[in-house]
mmCIF file of C-alpha atoms in Angstrom:
data_model
loop_
_atom_site.group_PDB
_atom_site.id
_atom_site.type_symbol
_atom_site.label_atom_id
_atom_site.label_comp_id
_atom_site.label_asym_id
_atom_site.label_seq_id
_atom_site.Cartn_x
_atom_site.Cartn_y
_atom_site.Cartn_z
ATOM 1 C CA MET C 24 134.795 150.093 2.733
ATOM 2 C CA SER C 25 137.183 147.249 4.235
ATOM 3 C CA LYS C 26 136.538 145.310 7.262
ATOM 4 C CA LYS C 27 139.568 147.159 8.936
ATOM 5 C CA ASP C 28 138.145 150.499 7.886
ATOM 6 C CA LYS C 29 134.741 149.570 9.516
ATOM 7 C CA ILE C 30 136.663 148.871 12.721
ATOM 8 C CA LYS C 31 138.187 152.249 12.649
ATOM 9 C CA ASN C 32 134.912 153.829 12.515
ATOM 10 C CA ILE C 33 133.752 152.612 15.880
ATOM 11 C CA ASP C 34 133.628 155.298 18.552
ATOM 12 C CA MET C 35 136.393 154.463 20.973
ATOM 13 C CA ASP C 36 134.424 156.308 23.670
ATOM 14 C CA ASP C 37 131.741 153.842 23.485
ATOM 15 C CA LEU C 38 134.097 151.050 24.254
ATOM 16 C CA LYS C 39 135.468 153.040 27.386
ATOM 17 C CA ALA C 40 131.898 152.507 28.913
ATOM 18 C CA LEU C 41 132.414 149.002 29.242
ATOM 19 C CA PRO C 42 132.457 147.512 33.073
ATOM 20 C CA ASP C 43 135.418 147.922 35.042
ATOM 21 C CA VAL C 44 135.534 144.380 36.085
ATOM 22 C CA LEU C 45 134.450 141.416 33.924
ATOM 23 C CA ASP C 46 134.874 137.656 34.829
ATOM 24 C CA GLY C 47 135.644 136.181 31.579
ATOM 25 C CA ARG C 48 131.953 135.877 30.492
ATOM 26 C CA HIS C 49 129.804 138.204 28.497
ATOM 27 C CA HIS C 50 128.487 141.027 30.768
ATOM 28 C CA VAL C 51 128.098 143.430 27.781
ATOM 29 C CA ILE C 52 126.567 142.785 24.412
ATOM 30 C CA PRO C 53 129.387 142.214 21.846
ATOM 31 C CA ILE C 54 129.153 144.356 18.655
ATOM 32 C CA VAL C 55 128.869 142.313 15.488
ATOM 33 C CA THR C 56 130.490 143.698 12.185
ATOM 34 C CA GLY C 57 130.019 142.452 8.649
ATOM 35 C CA GLY C 58 126.975 142.004 6.503
ATOM 36 C CA ASP C 59 125.594 139.401 4.285
ATOM 37 C CA GLU C 60 128.146 139.943 1.667
ATOM 38 C CA VAL C 61 131.203 137.980 1.156
ATOM 39 C CA LEU C 62 133.799 138.662 3.851
ATOM 40 C CA GLU C 63 137.168 140.377 2.876
ATOM 41 C CA GLU C 64 139.934 137.861 2.918
ATOM 42 C CA VAL C 65 142.181 138.083 5.778
ATOM 43 C CA ASN C 66 145.675 137.299 5.529
ATOM 44 C CA VAL C 67 146.448 135.003 8.628
ATOM 45 C CA PRO C 68 149.832 134.432 9.448
ATOM 46 C CA GLU C 69 151.270 130.835 9.516
ATOM 47 C CA VAL C 70 152.332 131.206 13.264
ATOM 48 C CA LEU C 71 150.043 133.080 15.783
ATOM 49 C CA PRO C 72 150.609 133.849 19.365
ATOM 50 C CA ILE C 73 147.673 131.997 21.176
ATOM 51 C CA LEU C 74 145.594 133.731 23.693
ATOM 52 C CA THR C 75 143.909 131.175 25.933
ATOM 53 C CA LEU C 76 140.342 132.013 26.815
ATOM 54 C CA ARG C 77 139.184 130.562 30.102
ATOM 55 C CA SER C 78 135.356 130.889 29.681
ATOM 56 C CA SER C 79 134.514 132.756 26.342
ATOM 57 C CA VAL C 80 134.382 132.067 22.864
ATOM 58 C CA LEU C 81 135.159 134.624 19.957
ATOM 59 C CA PHE C 82 133.330 134.474 16.719
ATOM 60 C CA PRO C 83 134.256 135.712 13.530
ATOM 61 C CA GLY C 84 132.948 139.271 12.942
ATOM 62 C CA ALA C 85 132.295 139.997 16.685
ATOM 63 C CA ILE C 86 134.048 142.822 18.863
ATOM 64 C CA THR C 87 133.829 141.252 22.569
ATOM 65 C CA PRO C 88 135.879 142.426 25.578
ATOM 66 C CA ILE C 89 137.945 139.610 27.049
ATOM 67 C CA THR C 90 139.323 139.843 30.638
ATOM 68 C CA VAL C 91 143.107 139.097 30.727
ATOM 69 C CA GLY C 92 144.566 138.223 34.138
ATOM 70 C CA ARG C 93 147.270 135.805 33.732
ATOM 71 C CA GLU C 94 150.904 136.908 33.869
ATOM 72 C CA LYS C 95 151.452 135.025 30.528
ATOM 73 C CA SER C 96 148.501 136.465 28.869
ATOM 74 C CA ILE C 97 149.238 139.745 29.961
ATOM 75 C CA ARG C 98 152.444 139.777 28.261
ATOM 76 C CA LEU C 99 151.180 138.304 25.168
ATOM 77 C CA VAL C 100 148.735 140.757 24.532
ATOM 78 C CA ARG C 101 151.192 144.092 25.434
ATOM 79 C CA GLU C 102 153.830 142.387 23.030
ATOM 80 C CA VAL C 103 151.394 141.590 20.019
ATOM 81 C CA ASN C 104 149.485 145.012 20.645
ATOM 82 C CA GLU C 105 153.255 146.547 19.977
ATOM 83 C CA ARG C 106 153.501 144.741 16.727
ATOM 84 C CA ASN C 107 150.787 143.939 14.095
ATOM 85 C CA GLY C 108 147.889 143.122 17.003
ATOM 86 C CA LEU C 109 147.181 139.786 15.412
ATOM 87 C CA LEU C 110 146.505 136.567 17.641
ATOM 88 C CA GLY C 111 144.634 133.553 18.202
ATOM 89 C CA ALA C 112 141.964 133.231 20.560
ATOM 90 C CA VAL C 113 141.243 129.451 21.813
ATOM 91 C CA LEU C 114 139.204 128.472 24.654
ATOM 92 C CA GLN C 115 140.629 126.087 27.071
ATOM 93 C CA ARG C 116 138.647 122.715 27.817
ATOM 94 C CA GLU C 117 138.532 123.435 31.727
ATOM 95 C CA SER C 118 138.075 126.800 33.030
ATOM 96 C CA GLU C 119 139.546 125.884 36.487
ATOM 97 C CA VAL C 120 142.959 124.882 35.138
ATOM 98 C CA GLU C 121 145.124 127.895 35.965
ATOM 99 C CA ASP C 122 148.176 127.164 33.843
ATOM 100 C CA PRO C 123 146.564 125.092 30.654
ATOM 101 C CA ALA C 124 149.205 122.828 28.553
ATOM 102 C CA PRO C 125 148.509 122.671 24.835
ATOM 103 C CA ASP C 126 146.521 119.324 25.414
ATOM 104 C CA ASP C 127 144.207 121.605 27.347
ATOM 105 C CA MET C 128 143.090 123.651 24.649
ATOM 106 C CA TYR C 129 140.467 123.029 21.840
ATOM 107 C CA LYS C 130 141.782 123.052 18.275
ATOM 108 C CA VAL C 131 139.501 125.280 16.830
ATOM 109 C CA GLY C 132 139.727 129.162 17.598
ATOM 110 C CA THR C 133 139.501 132.404 16.029
ATOM 111 C CA ALA C 134 142.142 134.947 14.663
ATOM 112 C CA ALA C 135 141.517 138.368 16.041
ATOM 113 C CA ARG C 136 142.849 141.810 16.024
ATOM 114 C CA ILE C 137 143.554 143.743 19.200
ATOM 115 C CA ILE C 138 141.191 147.045 18.888
ATOM 116 C CA LYS C 139 141.988 148.669 22.488
ATOM 117 C CA ILE C 140 143.538 147.631 25.822
ATOM 118 C CA LEU C 141 141.940 149.056 29.127
ATOM 119 C CA GLU C 142 143.924 148.926 32.183
ATOM 120 C CA MET C 143 141.807 147.756 35.236
ATOM 121 C CA PRO C 144 142.331 149.118 38.699
ATOM 122 C CA ASN C 145 142.951 145.384 40.054
ATOM 123 C CA GLY C 146 145.944 144.990 37.414
ATOM 124 C CA ASN C 147 143.907 143.074 34.974
ATOM 125 C CA LEU C 148 143.309 144.142 31.251
ATOM 126 C CA THR C 149 140.220 144.315 29.476
ATOM 127 C CA VAL C 150 141.174 143.524 25.688
ATOM 128 C CA ILE C 151 138.840 144.719 22.805
ATOM 129 C CA LEU C 152 139.206 141.766 20.321
ATOM 130 C CA ASN C 153 137.725 141.647 16.777
ATOM 131 C CA GLY C 154 136.989 138.332 15.566
ATOM 132 C CA LEU C 155 138.451 137.887 11.901
ATOM 133 C CA GLU C 156 138.561 134.483 10.721
ATOM 134 C CA LYS C 157 137.990 130.852 12.176
ATOM 135 C CA ILE C 158 141.478 129.088 12.603
ATOM 136 C CA GLU C 159 142.442 125.428 13.235
ATOM 137 C CA VAL C 160 145.615 124.760 15.327
ATOM 138 C CA LYS C 161 147.938 122.478 13.843
ATOM 139 C CA GLU C 162 150.958 122.572 16.291
ATOM 140 C CA TYR C 163 152.167 124.415 19.254
ATOM 141 C CA VAL C 164 155.865 125.794 18.169
ATOM 142 C CA SER C 165 156.427 127.268 21.675
ATOM 143 C CA THR C 166 155.081 127.640 25.014
ATOM 144 C CA GLU C 167 157.389 130.289 26.629
ATOM 145 C CA PRO C 168 156.906 132.888 27.128
ATOM 146 C CA TYR C 169 153.509 132.336 25.759
ATOM 147 C CA PHE C 170 151.846 129.973 23.412
ATOM 148 C CA GLN C 171 152.749 130.188 19.638
ATOM 149 C CA ALA C 172 151.171 127.784 17.077
ATOM 150 C CA SER C 173 151.170 127.197 13.541
ATOM 151 C CA VAL C 174 147.447 127.775 12.188
ATOM 152 C CA THR C 175 145.206 127.121 9.470
ATOM 153 C CA PRO C 176 142.392 129.471 8.365
ATOM 154 C CA LEU C 177 139.093 127.765 8.218
ATOM 155 C CA ARG C 178 136.559 130.140 6.064
ATOM 156 C CA ASP C 179 133.229 129.757 6.795
ATOM 157 C CA SER C 180 131.095 128.556 3.829
ATOM 158 C CA SER C 181 128.178 131.030 3.161
ATOM 159 C CA PRO C 182 124.923 129.775 1.731
ATOM 160 C CA ASP C 183 122.764 131.361 -0.956
ATOM 161 C CA VAL C 184 121.215 134.673 0.508
ATOM 162 C CA LYS C 185 118.093 133.802 -1.221
ATOM 163 C CA SER C 186 118.018 130.315 0.097
ATOM 164 C CA LEU C 187 114.471 129.801 1.552
ATOM 165 C CA GLU C 188 115.849 127.143 4.294
ATOM 166 C CA PHE C 189 118.481 129.804 5.430
ATOM 167 C CA GLU C 190 116.008 132.574 5.601
ATOM 168 C CA ALA C 191 113.511 130.382 7.633
ATOM 169 C CA LEU C 192 116.442 129.344 9.954
ATOM 170 C CA VAL C 193 117.623 132.926 10.741
ATOM 171 C CA ASP C 194 113.762 133.972 11.212
ATOM 172 C CA SER C 195 113.171 131.005 13.659
ATOM 173 C CA ILE C 196 116.433 131.559 15.394
ATOM 174 C CA ARG C 197 115.320 135.440 15.908
ATOM 175 C CA ASP C 198 112.017 134.589 17.192
ATOM 176 C CA ILE C 199 113.227 131.976 19.649
ATOM 177 C CA ALA C 200 116.062 134.212 21.071
ATOM 178 C CA LEU C 201 113.507 137.213 21.505
ATOM 179 C CA GLY C 202 111.094 134.546 23.332
ATOM 180 C CA ILE C 203 113.918 133.457 25.459
ATOM 181 C CA ILE C 204 115.117 136.985 26.475
ATOM 182 C CA ALA C 205 111.555 137.994 27.210
ATOM 183 C CA ILE C 206 110.954 135.233 29.767
ATOM 184 C CA SER C 207 114.628 135.112 31.181
ATOM 185 C CA PRO C 208 115.297 137.192 33.969
ATOM 186 C CA ASP C 209 119.109 137.028 33.409
ATOM 187 C CA MET C 210 119.255 138.290 30.029
ATOM 188 C CA PRO C 211 119.702 142.056 29.334
ATOM 189 C CA LYS C 212 116.510 143.406 27.509
ATOM 190 C CA GLU C 213 118.866 145.609 25.491
ATOM 191 C CA ALA C 214 119.716 142.290 23.435
ATOM 192 C CA ALA C 215 116.271 142.138 21.968
ATOM 193 C CA PHE C 216 116.422 145.835 20.742
ATOM 194 C CA ALA C 217 119.896 144.894 19.107
ATOM 195 C CA ILE C 218 118.635 141.610 17.475
ATOM 196 C CA LYS C 219 115.447 143.680 16.121
ATOM 197 C CA ASN C 220 117.833 145.845 14.662
ATOM 198 C CA ILE C 221 120.297 143.641 12.823
ATOM 199 C CA ASP C 222 119.465 143.322 9.252
ATOM 200 C CA SER C 223 122.436 140.793 8.313
ATOM 201 C CA LYS C 224 121.700 137.229 8.487
ATOM 202 C CA ARG C 225 125.330 136.382 9.635
ATOM 203 C CA GLY C 226 125.230 139.145 12.124
ATOM 204 C CA ILE C 227 122.077 137.733 13.666
ATOM 205 C CA ILE C 228 123.711 134.163 13.912
ATOM 206 C CA ASN C 229 127.013 135.744 15.107
ATOM 207 C CA PHE C 230 125.345 138.086 17.778
ATOM 208 C CA ILE C 231 123.129 135.516 19.354
ATOM 209 C CA CYS C 232 126.086 132.890 19.311
ATOM 210 C CA SER C 233 128.124 135.599 21.229
ATOM 211 C CA ASN C 234 125.578 136.883 23.505
ATOM 212 C CA LEU C 235 122.818 134.422 24.560
ATOM 213 C CA GLU C 236 123.699 132.235 27.907
ATOM 214 C CA LEU C 237 125.192 129.255 26.379
ATOM 215 C CA SER C 238 127.552 126.928 27.840
ATOM 216 C CA ASP C 239 131.018 127.061 26.668
ATOM 217 C CA GLU C 240 130.691 123.497 25.090
ATOM 218 C CA ASP C 241 127.712 124.719 23.135
ATOM 219 C CA ARG C 242 129.744 127.939 21.996
ATOM 220 C CA GLN C 243 132.628 125.870 20.665
ATOM 221 C CA SER C 244 130.343 123.401 18.884
ATOM 222 C CA LEU C 245 128.924 126.580 17.268
ATOM 223 C CA LEU C 246 132.079 127.811 16.161
ATOM 224 C CA GLU C 247 133.435 124.425 14.981
ATOM 225 C CA SER C 248 130.290 124.238 12.815
ATOM 226 C CA PRO C 249 131.511 123.672 9.125
ATOM 227 C CA GLY C 250 129.806 126.748 7.569
ATOM 228 C CA LEU C 251 127.104 129.477 8.361
ATOM 229 C CA LEU C 252 123.937 127.070 7.514
ATOM 230 C CA ALA C 253 125.508 124.356 9.594
ATOM 231 C CA ARG C 254 126.005 126.961 12.529
ATOM 232 C CA ALA C 255 122.420 128.200 11.930
ATOM 233 C CA ARG C 256 120.868 124.532 12.300
ATOM 234 C CA LYS C 257 123.106 123.907 15.319
ATOM 235 C CA LEU C 258 122.051 127.211 17.044
ATOM 236 C CA LEU C 259 118.373 126.563 16.353
ATOM 237 C CA GLU C 260 118.458 123.076 17.941
ATOM 238 C CA ILE C 261 120.411 124.763 21.069
ATOM 239 C CA LEU C 262 117.856 127.630 21.373
ATOM 240 C CA VAL C 263 114.944 125.200 21.172
ATOM 241 C CA ARG C 264 116.555 123.473 24.031
ATOM 242 C CA GLU C 265 117.418 126.417 26.189
ATOM 243 C CA GLN C 266 113.807 127.667 25.666
ATOM 244 C CA GLN C 267 112.171 124.670 27.037
ATOM 245 C CA LEU C 268 114.713 124.846 29.907
ATOM 246 C CA VAL C 269 113.847 128.152 30.626
ATOM 247 C CA GLU C 270 110.268 127.728 30.588
ATOM 248 C CA LEU C 271 110.413 124.513 32.798
ATOM 249 C CA LYS C 272 112.591 126.497 35.236
ATOM 250 C CA ASN C 273 109.854 129.428 35.590
ATOM 251 C CA GLU C 274 107.115 126.870 35.593
ATOM 252 C CA ILE C 275 108.977 125.215 38.719
ATOM 253 C CA GLN C 276 109.628 128.453 40.379
ATOM 254 C CA SER C 277 106.022 129.802 39.895
ATOM 255 C CA ARG C 278 104.868 126.508 41.368
ATOM 256 C CA VAL C 279 107.149 126.479 44.361
ATOM 257 C CA LYS C 280 106.242 130.183 44.912
ATOM 258 C CA GLN C 281 102.540 129.601 44.940
ATOM 259 C CA GLU C 282 102.986 126.700 47.362
ATOM 260 C CA ILE C 283 105.100 128.970 49.638
ATOM 261 C CA ASP C 284 102.329 131.545 49.293
ATOM 262 C CA LYS C 285 99.711 129.244 50.286
ATOM 263 C CA GLN C 286 101.652 128.106 53.273
ATOM 264 C CA GLN C 287 102.272 131.587 54.437
ATOM 265 C CA ARG C 288 98.492 132.372 53.876
ATOM 266 C CA ASP C 289 97.521 129.277 55.978
ATOM 267 C CA TYR C 290 99.805 130.238 58.670
ATOM 268 C CA TYR C 291 98.528 133.673 58.972
ATOM 269 C CA LEU C 292 94.798 132.504 58.902
ATOM 270 C CA GLN C 293 95.750 130.055 61.819
ATOM 271 C CA GLN C 294 97.405 132.718 63.935
ATOM 272 C CA GLN C 295 94.203 134.867 63.383
ATOM 273 C CA MET C 296 92.230 132.045 64.080
ATOM 274 C CA ARG C 297 94.112 131.351 67.154
ATOM 275 C CA THR C 298 94.064 134.898 68.398
ATOM 276 C CA ILE C 299 90.154 134.851 68.198
ATOM 277 C CA GLN C 300 89.813 131.576 70.107
ATOM 278 C CA ASP C 301 92.020 133.027 72.880
ATOM 279 C CA GLU C 302 89.943 136.090 73.036
ATOM 280 C CA LEU C 303 86.984 133.809 73.139
ATOM 281 C CA GLY C 304 88.502 131.318 75.563
ATOM 282 C CA GLU C 305 88.102 128.727 72.954
ATOM 283 C CA GLY C 306 91.711 128.348 71.790
ATOM 284 C CA ALA C 307 94.658 126.034 72.139
ATOM 285 C CA ASP C 308 95.378 127.480 75.530
ATOM 286 C CA SER C 309 91.736 126.736 76.892
ATOM 287 C CA GLU C 310 92.151 123.329 75.483
ATOM 288 C CA LEU C 311 95.434 122.795 77.347
ATOM 289 C CA GLU C 312 93.966 123.790 80.490
ATOM 290 C CA GLY C 313 91.154 121.668 79.975
ATOM 291 C CA LEU C 314 93.296 118.557 79.696
ATOM 292 C CA ARG C 315 95.423 119.598 82.820
ATOM 293 C CA GLU C 316 92.222 119.912 84.861
ATOM 294 C CA LYS C 317 91.156 116.378 83.963
ATOM 295 C CA ALA C 318 94.508 115.114 84.779
ATOM 296 C CA SER C 319 94.426 116.816 88.225
ATOM 297 C CA LYS C 320 91.449 114.541 88.985
ATOM 298 C CA LYS C 321 93.298 111.068 87.746
ATOM 299 C CA ASN C 322 94.155 108.495 90.191
ATOM 300 C CA TRP C 323 97.030 107.157 88.450
ATOM 301 C CA PRO C 324 100.688 106.563 89.230
ATOM 302 C CA LYS C 325 103.232 109.030 89.956
ATOM 303 C CA GLU C 326 105.355 107.767 86.759
ATOM 304 C CA VAL C 327 102.229 108.310 84.674
ATOM 305 C CA ALA C 328 101.248 111.902 85.915
ATOM 306 C CA GLU C 329 105.112 112.720 85.195
ATOM 307 C CA LEU C 330 104.862 111.586 81.679
ATOM 308 C CA PHE C 331 101.666 113.201 81.202
ATOM 309 C CA GLU C 332 102.994 116.792 82.351
ATOM 310 C CA LYS C 333 106.169 116.018 79.881
ATOM 311 C CA GLU C 334 103.826 115.271 77.100
ATOM 312 C CA ILE C 335 101.357 118.180 77.359
ATOM 313 C CA THR C 336 104.571 120.509 77.918
ATOM 314 C CA LYS C 337 105.642 119.435 74.624
ATOM 315 C CA LEU C 338 102.251 120.008 73.051
ATOM 316 C CA GLU C 339 102.716 123.706 74.380
ATOM 317 C CA ARG C 340 105.475 124.160 72.038
ATOM 318 C CA LEU C 341 103.716 123.148 68.993
ATOM 319 C CA ASN C 342 101.965 125.131 66.480
ATOM 320 C CA PRO C 343 98.231 124.069 66.148
ATOM 321 C CA ALA C 344 98.344 124.192 62.487
ATOM 322 C CA VAL C 345 100.750 121.345 62.030
ATOM 323 C CA ALA C 346 99.771 117.775 61.853
ATOM 324 C CA GLU C 347 101.853 116.546 64.849
ATOM 325 C CA TYR C 348 99.714 118.614 67.199
ATOM 326 C CA SER C 349 96.385 116.719 66.602
ATOM 327 C CA VAL C 350 98.396 113.234 67.149
ATOM 328 C CA GLN C 351 99.633 114.589 70.409
ATOM 329 C CA VAL C 352 96.347 115.712 71.624
ATOM 330 C CA THR C 353 94.762 112.338 70.770
ATOM 331 C CA TYR C 354 97.633 110.739 73.074
ATOM 332 C CA LEU C 355 96.920 112.762 75.994
ATOM 333 C CA GLN C 356 93.319 112.349 75.766
ATOM 334 C CA LEU C 357 93.749 108.320 75.509
ATOM 335 C CA MET C 358 95.972 108.665 78.645
ATOM 336 C CA LEU C 359 93.133 110.325 80.225
ATOM 337 C CA GLU C 360 90.494 107.795 79.367
ATOM 338 C CA LEU C 361 92.109 104.811 80.687
ATOM 339 C CA PRO C 362 91.097 103.621 83.972
ATOM 340 C CA TRP C 363 94.627 103.203 85.691
ATOM 341 C CA ASN C 364 93.898 102.716 89.300
ATOM 342 C CA ASP C 365 90.109 102.918 89.143
ATOM 343 C CA VAL C 366 88.724 99.467 89.938
ATOM 344 C CA THR C 367 85.050 97.979 90.445
ATOM 345 C CA GLN C 368 83.737 95.193 92.370
ATOM 346 C CA ASP C 369 83.444 91.858 90.566
ATOM 347 C CA ASN C 370 80.096 90.203 90.164
ATOM 348 C CA LEU C 371 80.535 86.497 89.667
ATOM 349 C CA ASP C 372 76.997 85.492 89.529
ATOM 350 C CA LEU C 373 77.148 83.051 86.568
ATOM 351 C CA LYS C 374 73.348 83.192 86.118
ATOM 352 C CA CYS C 375 73.315 87.019 85.937
ATOM 353 C CA ALA C 376 76.434 86.909 83.549
ATOM 354 C CA ARG C 377 74.449 84.384 81.264
ATOM 355 C CA GLU C 378 71.606 86.672 81.129
ATOM 356 C CA GLN C 379 73.568 89.807 80.385
ATOM 357 C CA LEU C 380 75.622 87.835 77.488
ATOM 358 C CA ASP C 381 72.616 86.757 75.832
ATOM 359 C CA HIS C 382 71.054 90.199 76.166
ATOM 360 C CA ASP C 383 74.055 91.974 74.655
ATOM 361 C CA HIS C 384 75.039 89.288 71.947
ATOM 362 C CA PHE C 385 73.274 86.937 69.721
ATOM 363 C CA GLY C 386 74.785 83.468 69.241
ATOM 364 C CA LEU C 387 78.544 82.963 69.970
ATOM 365 C CA ASP C 388 77.398 80.308 72.047
ATOM 366 C CA GLU C 389 80.946 78.808 72.111
ATOM 367 C CA VAL C 390 82.370 82.373 73.138
ATOM 368 C CA LYS C 391 79.896 82.722 75.984
ATOM 369 C CA GLU C 392 80.562 79.380 77.252
ATOM 370 C CA ARG C 393 84.351 80.087 77.567
ATOM 371 C CA LEU C 394 83.573 83.304 79.300
ATOM 372 C CA LEU C 395 81.258 81.428 81.840
ATOM 373 C CA GLU C 396 83.919 78.903 82.394
ATOM 374 C CA HIS C 397 86.441 81.669 82.978
ATOM 375 C CA LEU C 398 84.141 83.113 85.540
ATOM 376 C CA ALA C 399 83.436 79.951 87.326
ATOM 377 C CA VAL C 400 87.146 79.356 87.712
ATOM 378 C CA ILE C 401 87.807 82.583 89.113
ATOM 379 C CA LYS C 402 84.741 82.085 91.596
ATOM 380 C CA LEU C 403 86.191 78.980 92.906
ATOM 381 C CA LYS C 404 89.911 79.979 93.023
ATOM 382 C CA GLY C 405 89.453 83.373 94.003
ATOM 383 C CA ASP C 406 92.306 84.815 91.845
ATOM 384 C CA LEU C 407 93.805 84.108 88.309
ATOM 385 C CA LYS C 408 97.110 82.753 89.453
ATOM 386 C CA SER C 409 97.680 79.356 88.290
ATOM 387 C CA PRO C 410 100.855 77.450 88.103
ATOM 388 C CA ILE C 411 102.819 76.549 84.864
ATOM 389 C CA LEU C 412 102.183 73.265 83.332
ATOM 390 C CA CYS C 413 105.245 71.816 81.871
ATOM 391 C CA LEU C 414 105.013 68.741 79.587
ATOM 392 C CA TYR C 415 107.716 66.536 79.020
#
């Protein structure tokens, strides 16, 4: 059975079940055709209409839906579909460019056949393309009404099906891909079922290249790989990197979730403790009342009293669980412990002062002498005021 006959056997009703709106990326699992046998030669015309892909790469053997929304691309698809249905699908380098020029396109793409066109309610088209053969764009021969270019087929070389290296590569690719699907919440679980049921080594490689969430640069590098063996090696390298990224992402998210859960648990327990303390009269409110009661007995200046009330009001708005709460409480307690306007009568008896210093402190004779001299001056002058001595 030829490759074209195989495509005709695909149930068109299944293709109609595609999503109505696609944004250019793979939102469905592409179908992969072709086994490990040598693929049928495809007669690729020397000049092909070129469909610019904004953010998708078509691989040989893959049947993939592509969203077409640009006026130039819609006209290309309609006219090609009325003729032989053959076109070239080439990725543009920057997806943000609305009207790409030939220099904005990659040189390697895929010759494809249009299987079906689906009209979308928003005026766009969803085109079902079957990738046939890898091509290299030599030169763009026209840009209006759409791109047309001279192309050269680039047939992928196939390794020996009995090659142990190729078999080991395919097994590793399958295992890692299944692991990524299992731990990635963004990957459809149906992809795992499909991978397990694809017997073709070529089909496994093209399916994973088409379906896994890879960057456009990675997909393009896979397409440009010179042969199936080189593509398998490159794909394994990319999958190992992606697996490490997914595992690290999940680990970070799990760590953050645990930290948030701990903070929520601590907050919940603090609220419970505060409620219990309030019921027992031992909570933060009673602590604030105690501070206010002490403040009412202080003999301090009016400015200090206003500052104290401002700071205790600030304390009322704080959650007792935060670190700033204890700092604020310590500050208010310090204000309450300072003597402010409370004074005592000085005792300037030098003999009594000497006895008290000797009783409280051993040694420190020079320090004690200086203190006694200071008290003696106060006793003689009656105050600590003294003129400023200027030396010239």
